[in-house]
Coordinates of C-alpha atoms and ligand atoms in Angstrom, one line a residue:
X1 CA -92.5 54.2 -24.3
X2 CA -93.6 57.5 -25.2
X3 CA -90.8 59.7 -26.6
X4 CA -89.9 62.8 -24.4
X5 CA -90.6 65.9 -26.1
X6 CA -88.9 69.0 -24.8
X7 CA -89.0 72.6 -25.7
X8 CA -86.2 75.1 -26.4
X9 CA -83.4 72.5 -26.5
X10 CA -79.9 73.6 -27.1
X11 CA -78.5 71.8 -30.3
X12 CA -74.8 72.9 -29.4
X13 CA -74.0 69.2 -28.1
X14 CA -75.9 67.9 -31.2
X15 CA -73.5 69.2 -33.9
X16 CA -70.0 68.7 -34.3
X17 CA -69.3 71.9 -35.2
X18 CA -70.5 72.9 -31.7
X19 CA -72.6 75.9 -33.2
X20 CA -75.2 77.5 -31.2
X21 CA -78.6 76.8 -32.2
X22 CA -81.9 76.0 -30.3
X23 CA -84.5 73.5 -31.3
X24 CA -88.2 74.6 -30.6
X25 CA -89.0 71.1 -29.9
X26 CA -86.4 68.2 -29.5
X27 CA -86.7 64.4 -29.0
X28 CA -84.4 61.4 -29.4
X29 CA -86.1 58.1 -30.5
X30 CA -84.8 55.1 -29.8
X31 CA -87.8 52.7 -31.1
X32 CA -89.7 52.7 -34.2
X33 CA -93.0 53.5 -32.3
X34 CA -91.5 56.5 -30.7
X35 CA -90.6 57.8 -34.2
X36 CA -94.2 57.3 -35.0
X37 CA -95.4 59.2 -32.2
X38 CA -92.9 62.0 -32.6
X39 CA -94.4 62.3 -36.2
X40 CA -97.8 62.3 -35.1
X41 CA -97.0 65.1 -32.6
X42 CA -95.4 67.1 -35.2
X43 CA -98.5 66.5 -37.5
X44 CA -101.1 67.2 -34.8
X45 CA -99.3 70.7 -34.0
X46 CA -98.5 71.6 -37.6
X47 CA -94.4 71.5 -36.9
X48 CA -91.8 71.0 -39.3
X49 CA -89.6 68.0 -38.8
X50 CA -85.8 68.0 -39.0
X51 CA -84.3 64.8 -38.9
X52 CA -80.6 64.4 -37.2
X53 CA -78.1 61.5 -36.5
X54 CA -74.8 62.2 -34.9
X55 CA -74.6 65.9 -36.4
X56 CA -71.3 65.4 -38.1
X57 CA -72.8 66.7 -41.2
X58 CA -74.9 69.7 -40.7
X59 CA -74.3 73.4 -40.5
X60 CA -76.8 75.1 -37.7
X61 CA -77.2 78.5 -38.9
X62 CA -79.5 79.7 -36.7
X63 CA -82.4 78.1 -34.4
X64 CA -84.3 75.4 -35.7
X65 CA -88.3 75.8 -35.6
X66 CA -90.5 72.8 -35.5
X67 CA -89.5 69.6 -34.0
X68 CA -86.0 68.0 -34.3
X69 CA -85.8 64.2 -34.0
X70 CA -82.4 62.6 -33.2
X71 CA -82.5 58.9 -34.7
X72 CA -81.2 56.8 -31.8
X73 CA -82.7 53.5 -33.0
X74 CA -80.4 50.7 -32.2
X75 CA -80.0 46.9 -32.8
X76 CA -77.8 44.8 -35.3
X77 CA -78.6 41.4 -36.9
X78 CA -77.1 39.3 -39.4
X79 CA -77.4 36.4 -42.0
X80 CA -74.6 34.3 -43.9
X81 CA -75.3 34.3 -47.4
X82 CA -75.5 30.7 -49.0
X83 CA -74.2 30.2 -52.6
X84 CA -77.3 30.7 -54.9
X85 CA -78.4 27.5 -56.5
X86 CA -76.3 25.5 -54.1
X87 CA -78.5 22.8 -52.6
X88 CA -76.0 22.1 -50.0
X89 CA -76.5 25.8 -48.9
X90 CA -72.7 26.3 -49.0
X91 CA -71.5 29.5 -47.5
X92 CA -70.6 32.1 -49.9
X93 CA -68.2 33.9 -47.8
X94 CA -70.6 37.0 -47.3
X95 CA -73.0 38.0 -44.7
X96 CA -75.5 40.5 -44.8
X97 CA -75.6 42.6 -41.7
X98 CA -78.4 44.9 -41.0
X99 CA -78.0 47.7 -38.4
X100 CA -80.6 50.1 -37.3
X101 CA -80.0 53.7 -38.1
X102 CA -79.0 55.0 -34.6
X103 CA -76.0 53.0 -34.5
X104 CA -72.4 54.4 -34.5
X105 CA -70.5 53.9 -37.7
X106 CA -67.4 53.7 -36.6
X107 CA -68.3 51.2 -33.8
X108 CA -69.8 49.3 -36.1
X109 CA -66.9 49.1 -38.4
X110 CA -65.1 47.7 -35.1
X111 CA -67.7 45.3 -34.2
X112 CA -67.7 43.8 -38.0
X113 CA -63.9 43.6 -38.0
X114 CA -64.2 41.5 -34.4
X115 CA -66.8 39.4 -36.1
X116 CA -64.5 38.7 -39.1
X117 CA -66.6 40.5 -41.4
X118 CA -64.8 42.6 -43.9
X119 CA -65.1 45.6 -46.2
X120 CA -65.7 48.6 -43.9
X121 CA -62.1 49.0 -42.8
X122 CA -61.4 51.7 -45.2
X123 CA -64.2 53.8 -43.7
X124 CA -62.6 53.6 -40.2
X125 CA -63.1 56.5 -38.0
X126 CA -65.7 58.2 -40.1
X127 CA -68.4 59.9 -37.6
X128 CA -71.9 59.7 -37.6
X129 CA -74.9 57.2 -37.6
X130 CA -75.6 54.1 -39.7
X131 CA -78.6 55.9 -40.8
X132 CA -77.1 58.7 -42.3
X133 CA -74.4 57.1 -44.3
X134 CA -76.5 56.3 -47.3
X135 CA -77.5 60.4 -47.5
X136 CA -74.2 61.2 -48.9
X137 CA -72.9 57.6 -50.0
X138 CA -70.2 58.2 -47.3
X139 CA -66.6 57.3 -48.7
X140 CA -62.9 57.5 -47.9
X141 CA -59.9 56.0 -49.0
X142 CA -61.0 54.3 -52.3
X143 CA -64.5 52.6 -50.8
X144 CA -67.8 54.0 -50.5
X145 CA -70.9 52.8 -48.6
X146 CA -72.4 52.1 -52.3
X147 CA -69.9 49.3 -52.5
X148 CA -71.3 47.4 -49.8
X149 CA -75.1 48.6 -49.4
X150 CA -77.7 45.8 -50.3
X151 CA -80.9 47.5 -49.4
X152 CA -82.4 50.2 -46.7
X153 CA -85.7 50.7 -45.2
X154 CA -87.0 54.1 -44.8
X155 CA -90.0 55.6 -43.6
X156 CA -91.8 57.3 -46.2
X157 CA -93.2 60.7 -44.6
X158 CA -95.7 61.3 -47.2
X159 CA -97.3 57.9 -47.1
X160 CA -96.5 56.7 -43.5
X161 CA -95.3 53.5 -45.0
X162 CA -92.1 51.6 -44.7
X163 CA -90.2 51.5 -48.0
X164 CA -87.3 49.3 -49.2
X165 CA -84.9 50.6 -51.5
X166 CA -82.3 48.4 -53.0
X167 CA -78.9 49.6 -54.0
X168 CA -80.0 50.7 -57.6
X169 CA -82.9 52.8 -56.3
X170 CA -80.8 54.6 -54.1
X171 CA -79.4 56.4 -57.0
X172 CA -76.0 56.8 -55.3
X173 CA -73.3 58.9 -57.1
X174 CA -70.3 60.8 -55.3
X175 CA -70.9 61.6 -52.0
X176 CA -74.6 61.7 -53.2
X177 CA -78.0 59.7 -53.4
X178 CA -81.7 60.0 -53.9
X179 CA -82.0 61.4 -50.4
X180 CA -80.4 64.5 -51.3
X181 CA -82.7 65.1 -54.8
X182 CA -86.2 63.3 -55.1
X183 CA -86.1 61.8 -51.5
X184 CA -84.8 65.3 -49.9
X185 CA -86.7 65.5 -46.5
X186 CA -89.1 62.6 -47.6
X187 CA -87.6 59.5 -46.1
X188 CA -86.4 58.5 -42.7
X189 CA -84.0 55.6 -42.9
X190 CA -84.6 53.2 -40.3
X191 CA -81.8 50.2 -41.0
X192 CA -79.2 49.7 -43.6
X193 CA -78.3 46.1 -44.7
X194 CA -74.7 45.8 -45.8
X195 CA -73.2 42.6 -47.4
X196 CA -69.5 42.3 -46.0
X197 CA -67.3 39.5 -46.8
X198 CA -65.9 36.7 -44.3
X199 CA -62.8 36.5 -46.6
X200 CA -60.3 39.4 -45.8
X201 CA -59.6 41.2 -48.9
X202 CA -58.2 44.5 -48.1
X203 CA -58.1 47.2 -50.6
X204 CA -55.2 49.3 -50.5
X205 CA -55.4 50.8 -53.8
X206 CA -55.9 54.4 -52.4
X207 CA -52.3 56.1 -52.7
X208 CA -52.1 57.6 -49.3
X209 CA -53.1 54.2 -47.8
X210 CA -50.8 51.8 -49.8
X211 CA -48.0 54.1 -48.9
X212 CA -48.8 54.0 -45.2
X213 CA -49.4 50.3 -45.2
X214 CA -45.7 50.0 -47.2
X215 CA -44.2 52.2 -44.7
X216 CA -45.5 50.1 -41.9
X217 CA -44.4 47.0 -43.5
X218 CA -41.0 47.9 -44.0
X219 CA -40.7 49.4 -40.6
X220 CA -41.7 46.4 -39.0
X221 CA -40.1 44.2 -41.5
X222 CA -43.5 42.4 -42.7
X223 CA -44.5 41.1 -45.9
X224 CA -47.6 41.8 -47.9
X225 CA -49.3 38.5 -46.4
X226 CA -49.4 40.6 -43.0
X227 CA -51.7 43.2 -44.6
X228 CA -55.2 42.5 -42.7
X229 CA -58.3 44.2 -42.4
X230 CA -57.5 45.3 -39.0
X231 CA -54.0 46.7 -40.0
X232 CA -56.0 48.8 -42.7
X233 CA -58.5 50.0 -40.1
X234 CA -55.9 50.9 -37.8
X235 CA -53.7 52.7 -40.4
X236 CA -56.7 54.5 -41.9
X237 CA -57.4 55.7 -38.4
X238 CA -53.9 56.7 -37.9
X239 CA -53.7 58.6 -40.8
X240 CA -57.3 60.6 -40.2
X241 CA -56.0 61.3 -36.7
X242 CA -52.8 63.1 -37.9
X243 CA -54.5 64.7 -40.7
X244 CA -58.0 65.7 -39.4
X245 CA -59.2 67.7 -36.3
X246 CA -61.0 65.8 -33.7
X247 CA -64.3 67.4 -33.4
X248 CA -64.3 67.0 -29.7
X249 CA -61.3 69.3 -29.6
X250 CA -61.6 71.4 -32.6
X251 CA -65.4 71.7 -33.6
X252 CA -65.7 70.9 -37.6
X253 CA -67.9 69.1 -39.9
X254 CA -65.0 67.2 -42.0
X255 CA -64.8 68.4 -45.4
X256 CA -66.9 71.5 -46.0
X257 CA -66.6 71.4 -50.0
X258 CA -67.1 68.6 -52.1
X259 CA -64.4 67.9 -54.5
X260 CA -65.5 69.1 -57.9
X261 CA -66.3 67.1 -61.0
X262 CA -65.3 68.6 -64.2
X263 CA -66.3 67.9 -67.7
X264 CA -63.6 67.5 -70.1
X265 CA -63.7 71.0 -71.8
X266 CA -63.2 73.0 -68.5
X267 CA -60.6 70.6 -67.2
X268 CA -58.6 71.1 -70.3
X269 CA -58.6 74.9 -70.2
X270 CA -57.8 74.8 -66.5
X271 CA -54.8 72.6 -67.0
X272 CA -53.6 74.8 -69.8
X273 CA -53.5 77.4 -67.2
X274 CA -52.4 75.4 -64.2
X275 CA -50.4 72.7 -65.1
X276 CA -49.7 71.4 -61.6
X277 CA -53.5 71.1 -60.7
X278 CA -54.0 67.4 -59.3
X279 CA -56.9 65.6 -61.1
X280 CA -58.2 62.1 -61.0
X281 CA -59.7 61.2 -64.2
X282 CA -63.7 60.3 -64.3
X283 CA -65.1 57.8 -66.7
X284 CA -66.8 60.4 -68.7
X285 CA -63.4 61.9 -69.7
X286 CA -63.6 64.8 -67.1
X287 CA -61.8 64.8 -63.6
X288 CA -62.4 65.2 -59.9
X289 CA -60.1 68.0 -58.6
X290 CA -59.1 68.2 -54.8
X291 CA -61.0 71.2 -53.4
X292 CA -58.2 71.2 -50.8
X293 CA -55.8 72.2 -53.5
X294 CA -58.1 74.8 -54.9
X295 CA -58.4 76.3 -51.4
X296 CA -54.7 76.3 -50.5
X297 CA -53.7 77.9 -54.1
X298 CA -56.2 81.1 -53.0
X299 CA -54.0 81.3 -49.8
X300 CA -56.7 80.5 -47.6
X301 CA -55.1 77.5 -45.6
X302 CA -55.0 78.3 -42.1
X303 CA -56.8 81.4 -42.7
X304 CA -58.4 82.9 -39.6
X305 CA -61.4 85.1 -39.3
X306 CA -62.3 85.6 -35.7
X307 CA -63.9 82.7 -34.2
X308 CA -63.8 80.6 -37.4
X309 CA -61.0 79.4 -39.7
X310 CA -59.8 77.2 -42.3
X311 CA -57.7 74.2 -41.0
X312 CA -54.2 74.6 -41.2
X313 CA -53.6 71.0 -42.2
X314 CA -56.4 70.3 -44.0
X315 CA -57.8 73.3 -46.1
X316 CA -61.4 71.5 -47.1
X317 CA -62.0 71.7 -43.2
X318 CA -63.8 74.7 -41.8
X319 CA -63.2 75.0 -37.9
X320 CA -65.2 76.8 -35.1
X321 CA -62.2 78.1 -33.2
X322 CA -64.6 78.4 -30.0
X323 CA -67.6 80.6 -30.1
X324 CA -68.5 81.0 -33.8
X325 CA -71.7 81.6 -34.9
X326 CA -73.4 79.6 -38.0
X327 CA -73.5 83.0 -39.9
X328 CA -69.7 83.6 -39.3
X329 CA -69.0 79.8 -40.7
X330 CA -71.2 80.7 -43.7
X331 CA -69.7 84.0 -44.0
X332 CA -66.1 82.0 -44.2
X333 CA -67.3 79.7 -46.7
X334 CA -68.5 82.5 -49.0
X335 CA -65.4 83.9 -49.1
X336 CA -63.6 80.6 -49.9
X337 CA -66.0 79.9 -52.5
X338 CA -65.8 83.3 -54.0
X339 CA -61.9 83.2 -54.0
X340 CA -62.1 79.8 -55.7
X341 CA -64.4 81.0 -58.5
X342 CA -62.6 84.0 -58.9
X343 CA -59.2 82.1 -59.4
X344 CA -60.6 78.9 -61.3
X345 CA -64.1 79.6 -62.4
X346 CA -65.1 76.7 -60.3
X347 CA -68.2 76.6 -58.0
X348 CA -67.4 74.7 -55.1
X349 CA -70.3 73.2 -53.5
X350 CA -71.2 72.7 -49.8
X351 CA -71.2 69.2 -48.6
X352 CA -73.0 69.5 -45.1
X353 CA -76.6 70.5 -45.1
X354 CA -77.6 73.8 -43.7
X355 CA -80.5 74.4 -41.5
X356 CA -81.7 77.5 -39.7
X357 CA -81.3 79.8 -42.4
X358 CA -84.4 82.4 -42.7
Ligands
LIG401 P1 -76.2 64.2 -39.3 O1 -74.9 65.2 -39.7 O2 -76.9 64.0 -38.2 O3 -77.2 64.2 -40.7 C1 -76.8 64.8 -41.9 C2 -78.1 64.5 -42.9 O4 -78.4 63.4 -43.0 C3 -79.0 65.7 -42.4 O5 -79.5 66.2 -43.7 C4 -80.0 64.7 -41.8 O6 -81.5 65.2 -41.8 C5 -79.9 63.1 -42.7 N1 -80.2 62.1 -42.1 C6 -79.7 61.8 -40.7 N2 -79.8 60.4 -40.2 C7 -81.0 60.2 -41.1 C8 -81.8 59.2 -41.1 N3 -81.6 57.9 -40.1 N4 -82.8 59.2 -42.2 C9 -82.8 60.1 -43.1 N5 -82.0 61.3 -43.0 C10 -80.8 61.4 -41.9 N6 -68.0 62.0 -44.6 C11 -67.6 60.9 -45.6 O7 -68.3 60.6 -46.4 N7 -66.4 60.7 -45.7 C12 -65.5 61.0 -44.8 O8 -64.3 60.3 -44.6 C13 -66.0 61.7 -43.8 N8 -64.9 62.3 -42.7 C14 -65.5 63.2 -41.6 C15 -64.4 63.3 -40.7 C16 -65.1 64.5 -39.6 C17 -63.9 64.8 -38.9 C18 -66.4 64.8 -40.0 C19 -67.0 65.9 -38.6 C20 -67.2 64.4 -40.8 C21 -67.0 63.6 -41.6 N9 -67.7 63.3 -42.9 C22 -67.1 62.4 -43.7 C23 -69.2 63.4 -43.0 C24 -70.0 62.6 -42.0 O9 -69.3 61.9 -40.7 C25 -70.9 61.8 -42.5 O10 -71.7 62.5 -43.6 C26 -71.8 61.1 -41.9 O11 -72.6 60.1 -42.5 C27 -73.0 62.0 -41.0 O12 -73.5 61.5 -40.2 P2 -74.5 61.8 -38.9 O13 -75.3 60.7 -38.4 O14 -73.6 62.9 -38.0 O15 -75.5 62.8 -40.0
LIG402 P1 -56.2 63.2 -50.0 O1 -55.6 61.8 -49.7 O2 -55.3 64.3 -49.4 O3 -56.7 63.5 -51.3 C1 -57.4 64.4 -51.6 C2 -58.7 64.2 -52.7 O4 -58.4 63.7 -53.9 C3 -59.6 63.3 -51.8 O5 -60.7 64.0 -51.8 C4 -59.8 62.0 -53.0 O6 -61.0 62.0 -53.3 C5 -58.9 62.6 -53.9 N1 -58.2 61.3 -54.4 C6 -56.7 61.0 -53.8 N2 -56.3 60.1 -54.4 C7 -57.2 59.8 -55.3 C8 -57.3 58.6 -56.2 N3 -56.2 57.8 -56.5 N4 -58.4 58.3 -57.1 C9 -59.3 59.3 -56.8 N5 -59.2 60.1 -56.2 C10 -58.4 60.4 -55.6 O7 -57.9 63.4 -49.1 P2 -57.9 63.5 -47.6 O8 -58.7 64.9 -47.4 O9 -56.9 63.1 -46.9 O10 -58.9 62.4 -47.4 C11 -58.9 61.1 -47.4 C12 -60.2 60.4 -47.6 O11 -60.8 60.6 -46.7 C13 -60.6 60.9 -48.9 O12 -61.1 59.6 -49.5 C14 -61.9 61.8 -48.6 O13 -62.8 61.7 -49.3 C15 -62.1 61.0 -47.0 N6 -62.5 62.4 -46.4 C16 -63.7 62.7 -46.3 C17 -64.5 63.8 -45.5 C18 -65.8 64.5 -45.5 O14 -66.2 64.9 -44.6 N7 -66.3 64.2 -46.8 C19 -63.4 64.2 -44.4 C20 -62.1 63.6 -44.2 C21 -61.8 62.6 -45.4 P3 -62.1 61.2 -52.6 O15 -62.7 62.2 -51.6 O16 -63.1 60.7 -53.8 O17 -61.6 59.9 -51.8

């Protein structure tokens, strides 16, 4: 089927910050052939192309020229993994699951739990699509996508070819990947293959999660045997619902800033000045600092600036209180960055990608 390409389409419903923005052209593609046709339309009309999924990690600062393509490719397939070199082909407690890029992340986490495929439970309730998950190597509660990714396929916009990336070639880092650097704007991810376990192996090492699990078991009179991936998923979802604003009720894009990774000299200098600064050691001797703490120390938690604000339960989340523009939101982000810079000499990096800046 030919994709329906519309002109002057409001993107308010396509970004979880609910920022007003108009796409010059817009189409949603649910088949690979539609994606190719949409790209061909853009090429022959000399239009720039912007790719979106669920719109939960973007800031629309203004109108978007050219063609916005929303990836809605669907389908899930799987293959049980056999133990290497085992002639009898015994199953290796693993299954490789391939998800088309437009599948919803959280729905697929729940689908996998239903199938008895484990490993994604800590990543429950993250908004967005499967195809966007590798872009920033999504992570939460001690697990990140890179722990499970086997490969992905992407359409190379330069060559028009489908390219396969294994985990190593994705160059994953902390909320980072090749697709934010050398692959920026070049690859359109069409599917993602994850290796999941058919053996439940709950990971409750993340302190906030282990505390929630312990409290639940105590309350219910359960032993550690009762800790299942399903329970982990439910508790992660419960913590998230308590702590994070639901974008449907209070528009936001999750964490607006990345947690800064400091090198040892800067870390030591800051710890000498701010003894109680929380920090999580990194392999290079430096540490990760919770950006929410830095913002809170600047007195900005719960700050309101007209139609925008810093969330009062999670300072890392900037919110649209109703009718905000992208410019207002970015002005608040600038104020937060400046305050943190002045007090701690740390430059906060904005996590979502910004579009529509002239
Ligand atoms: P979009 O916002 O649509 O796009 C994000 C970027 O990816 C854009 O640059 C876009 O061009 C690109 N992109 C999208 N799809 C493709 C594709 N198929 N091929 C190539 N490029 C593509 N993130 C975490 O890591 N951990 C969390 O715990 C977390 N919690 C969140 C909680 C809330 C309430 C919200 C609103 C966001 C949260 N996020 C979190 C951020 C966000 O959910 C993830 O980054 C998610 O992967 C974005 O998916 P999306 O489909 O909405 O991407
Ligand atoms: P939190 O538990 O209050 O912790 C604050 C920050 O400290 C987290 O970002 C986390 O880094 C870090 N941290 C805490 N314990 C740690 C440990 N034992 N080892 C290493 N780092 C540790 O965080 P939160 O805001 O409620 O979020 C909970 C989880 O969901 C976090 O993993 C967070 O990344 C994720 N989340 C992400 C987004 C997003 O949009 N990116 C939005 C909401 C929640 P990490 O980020 O590395 O975990």
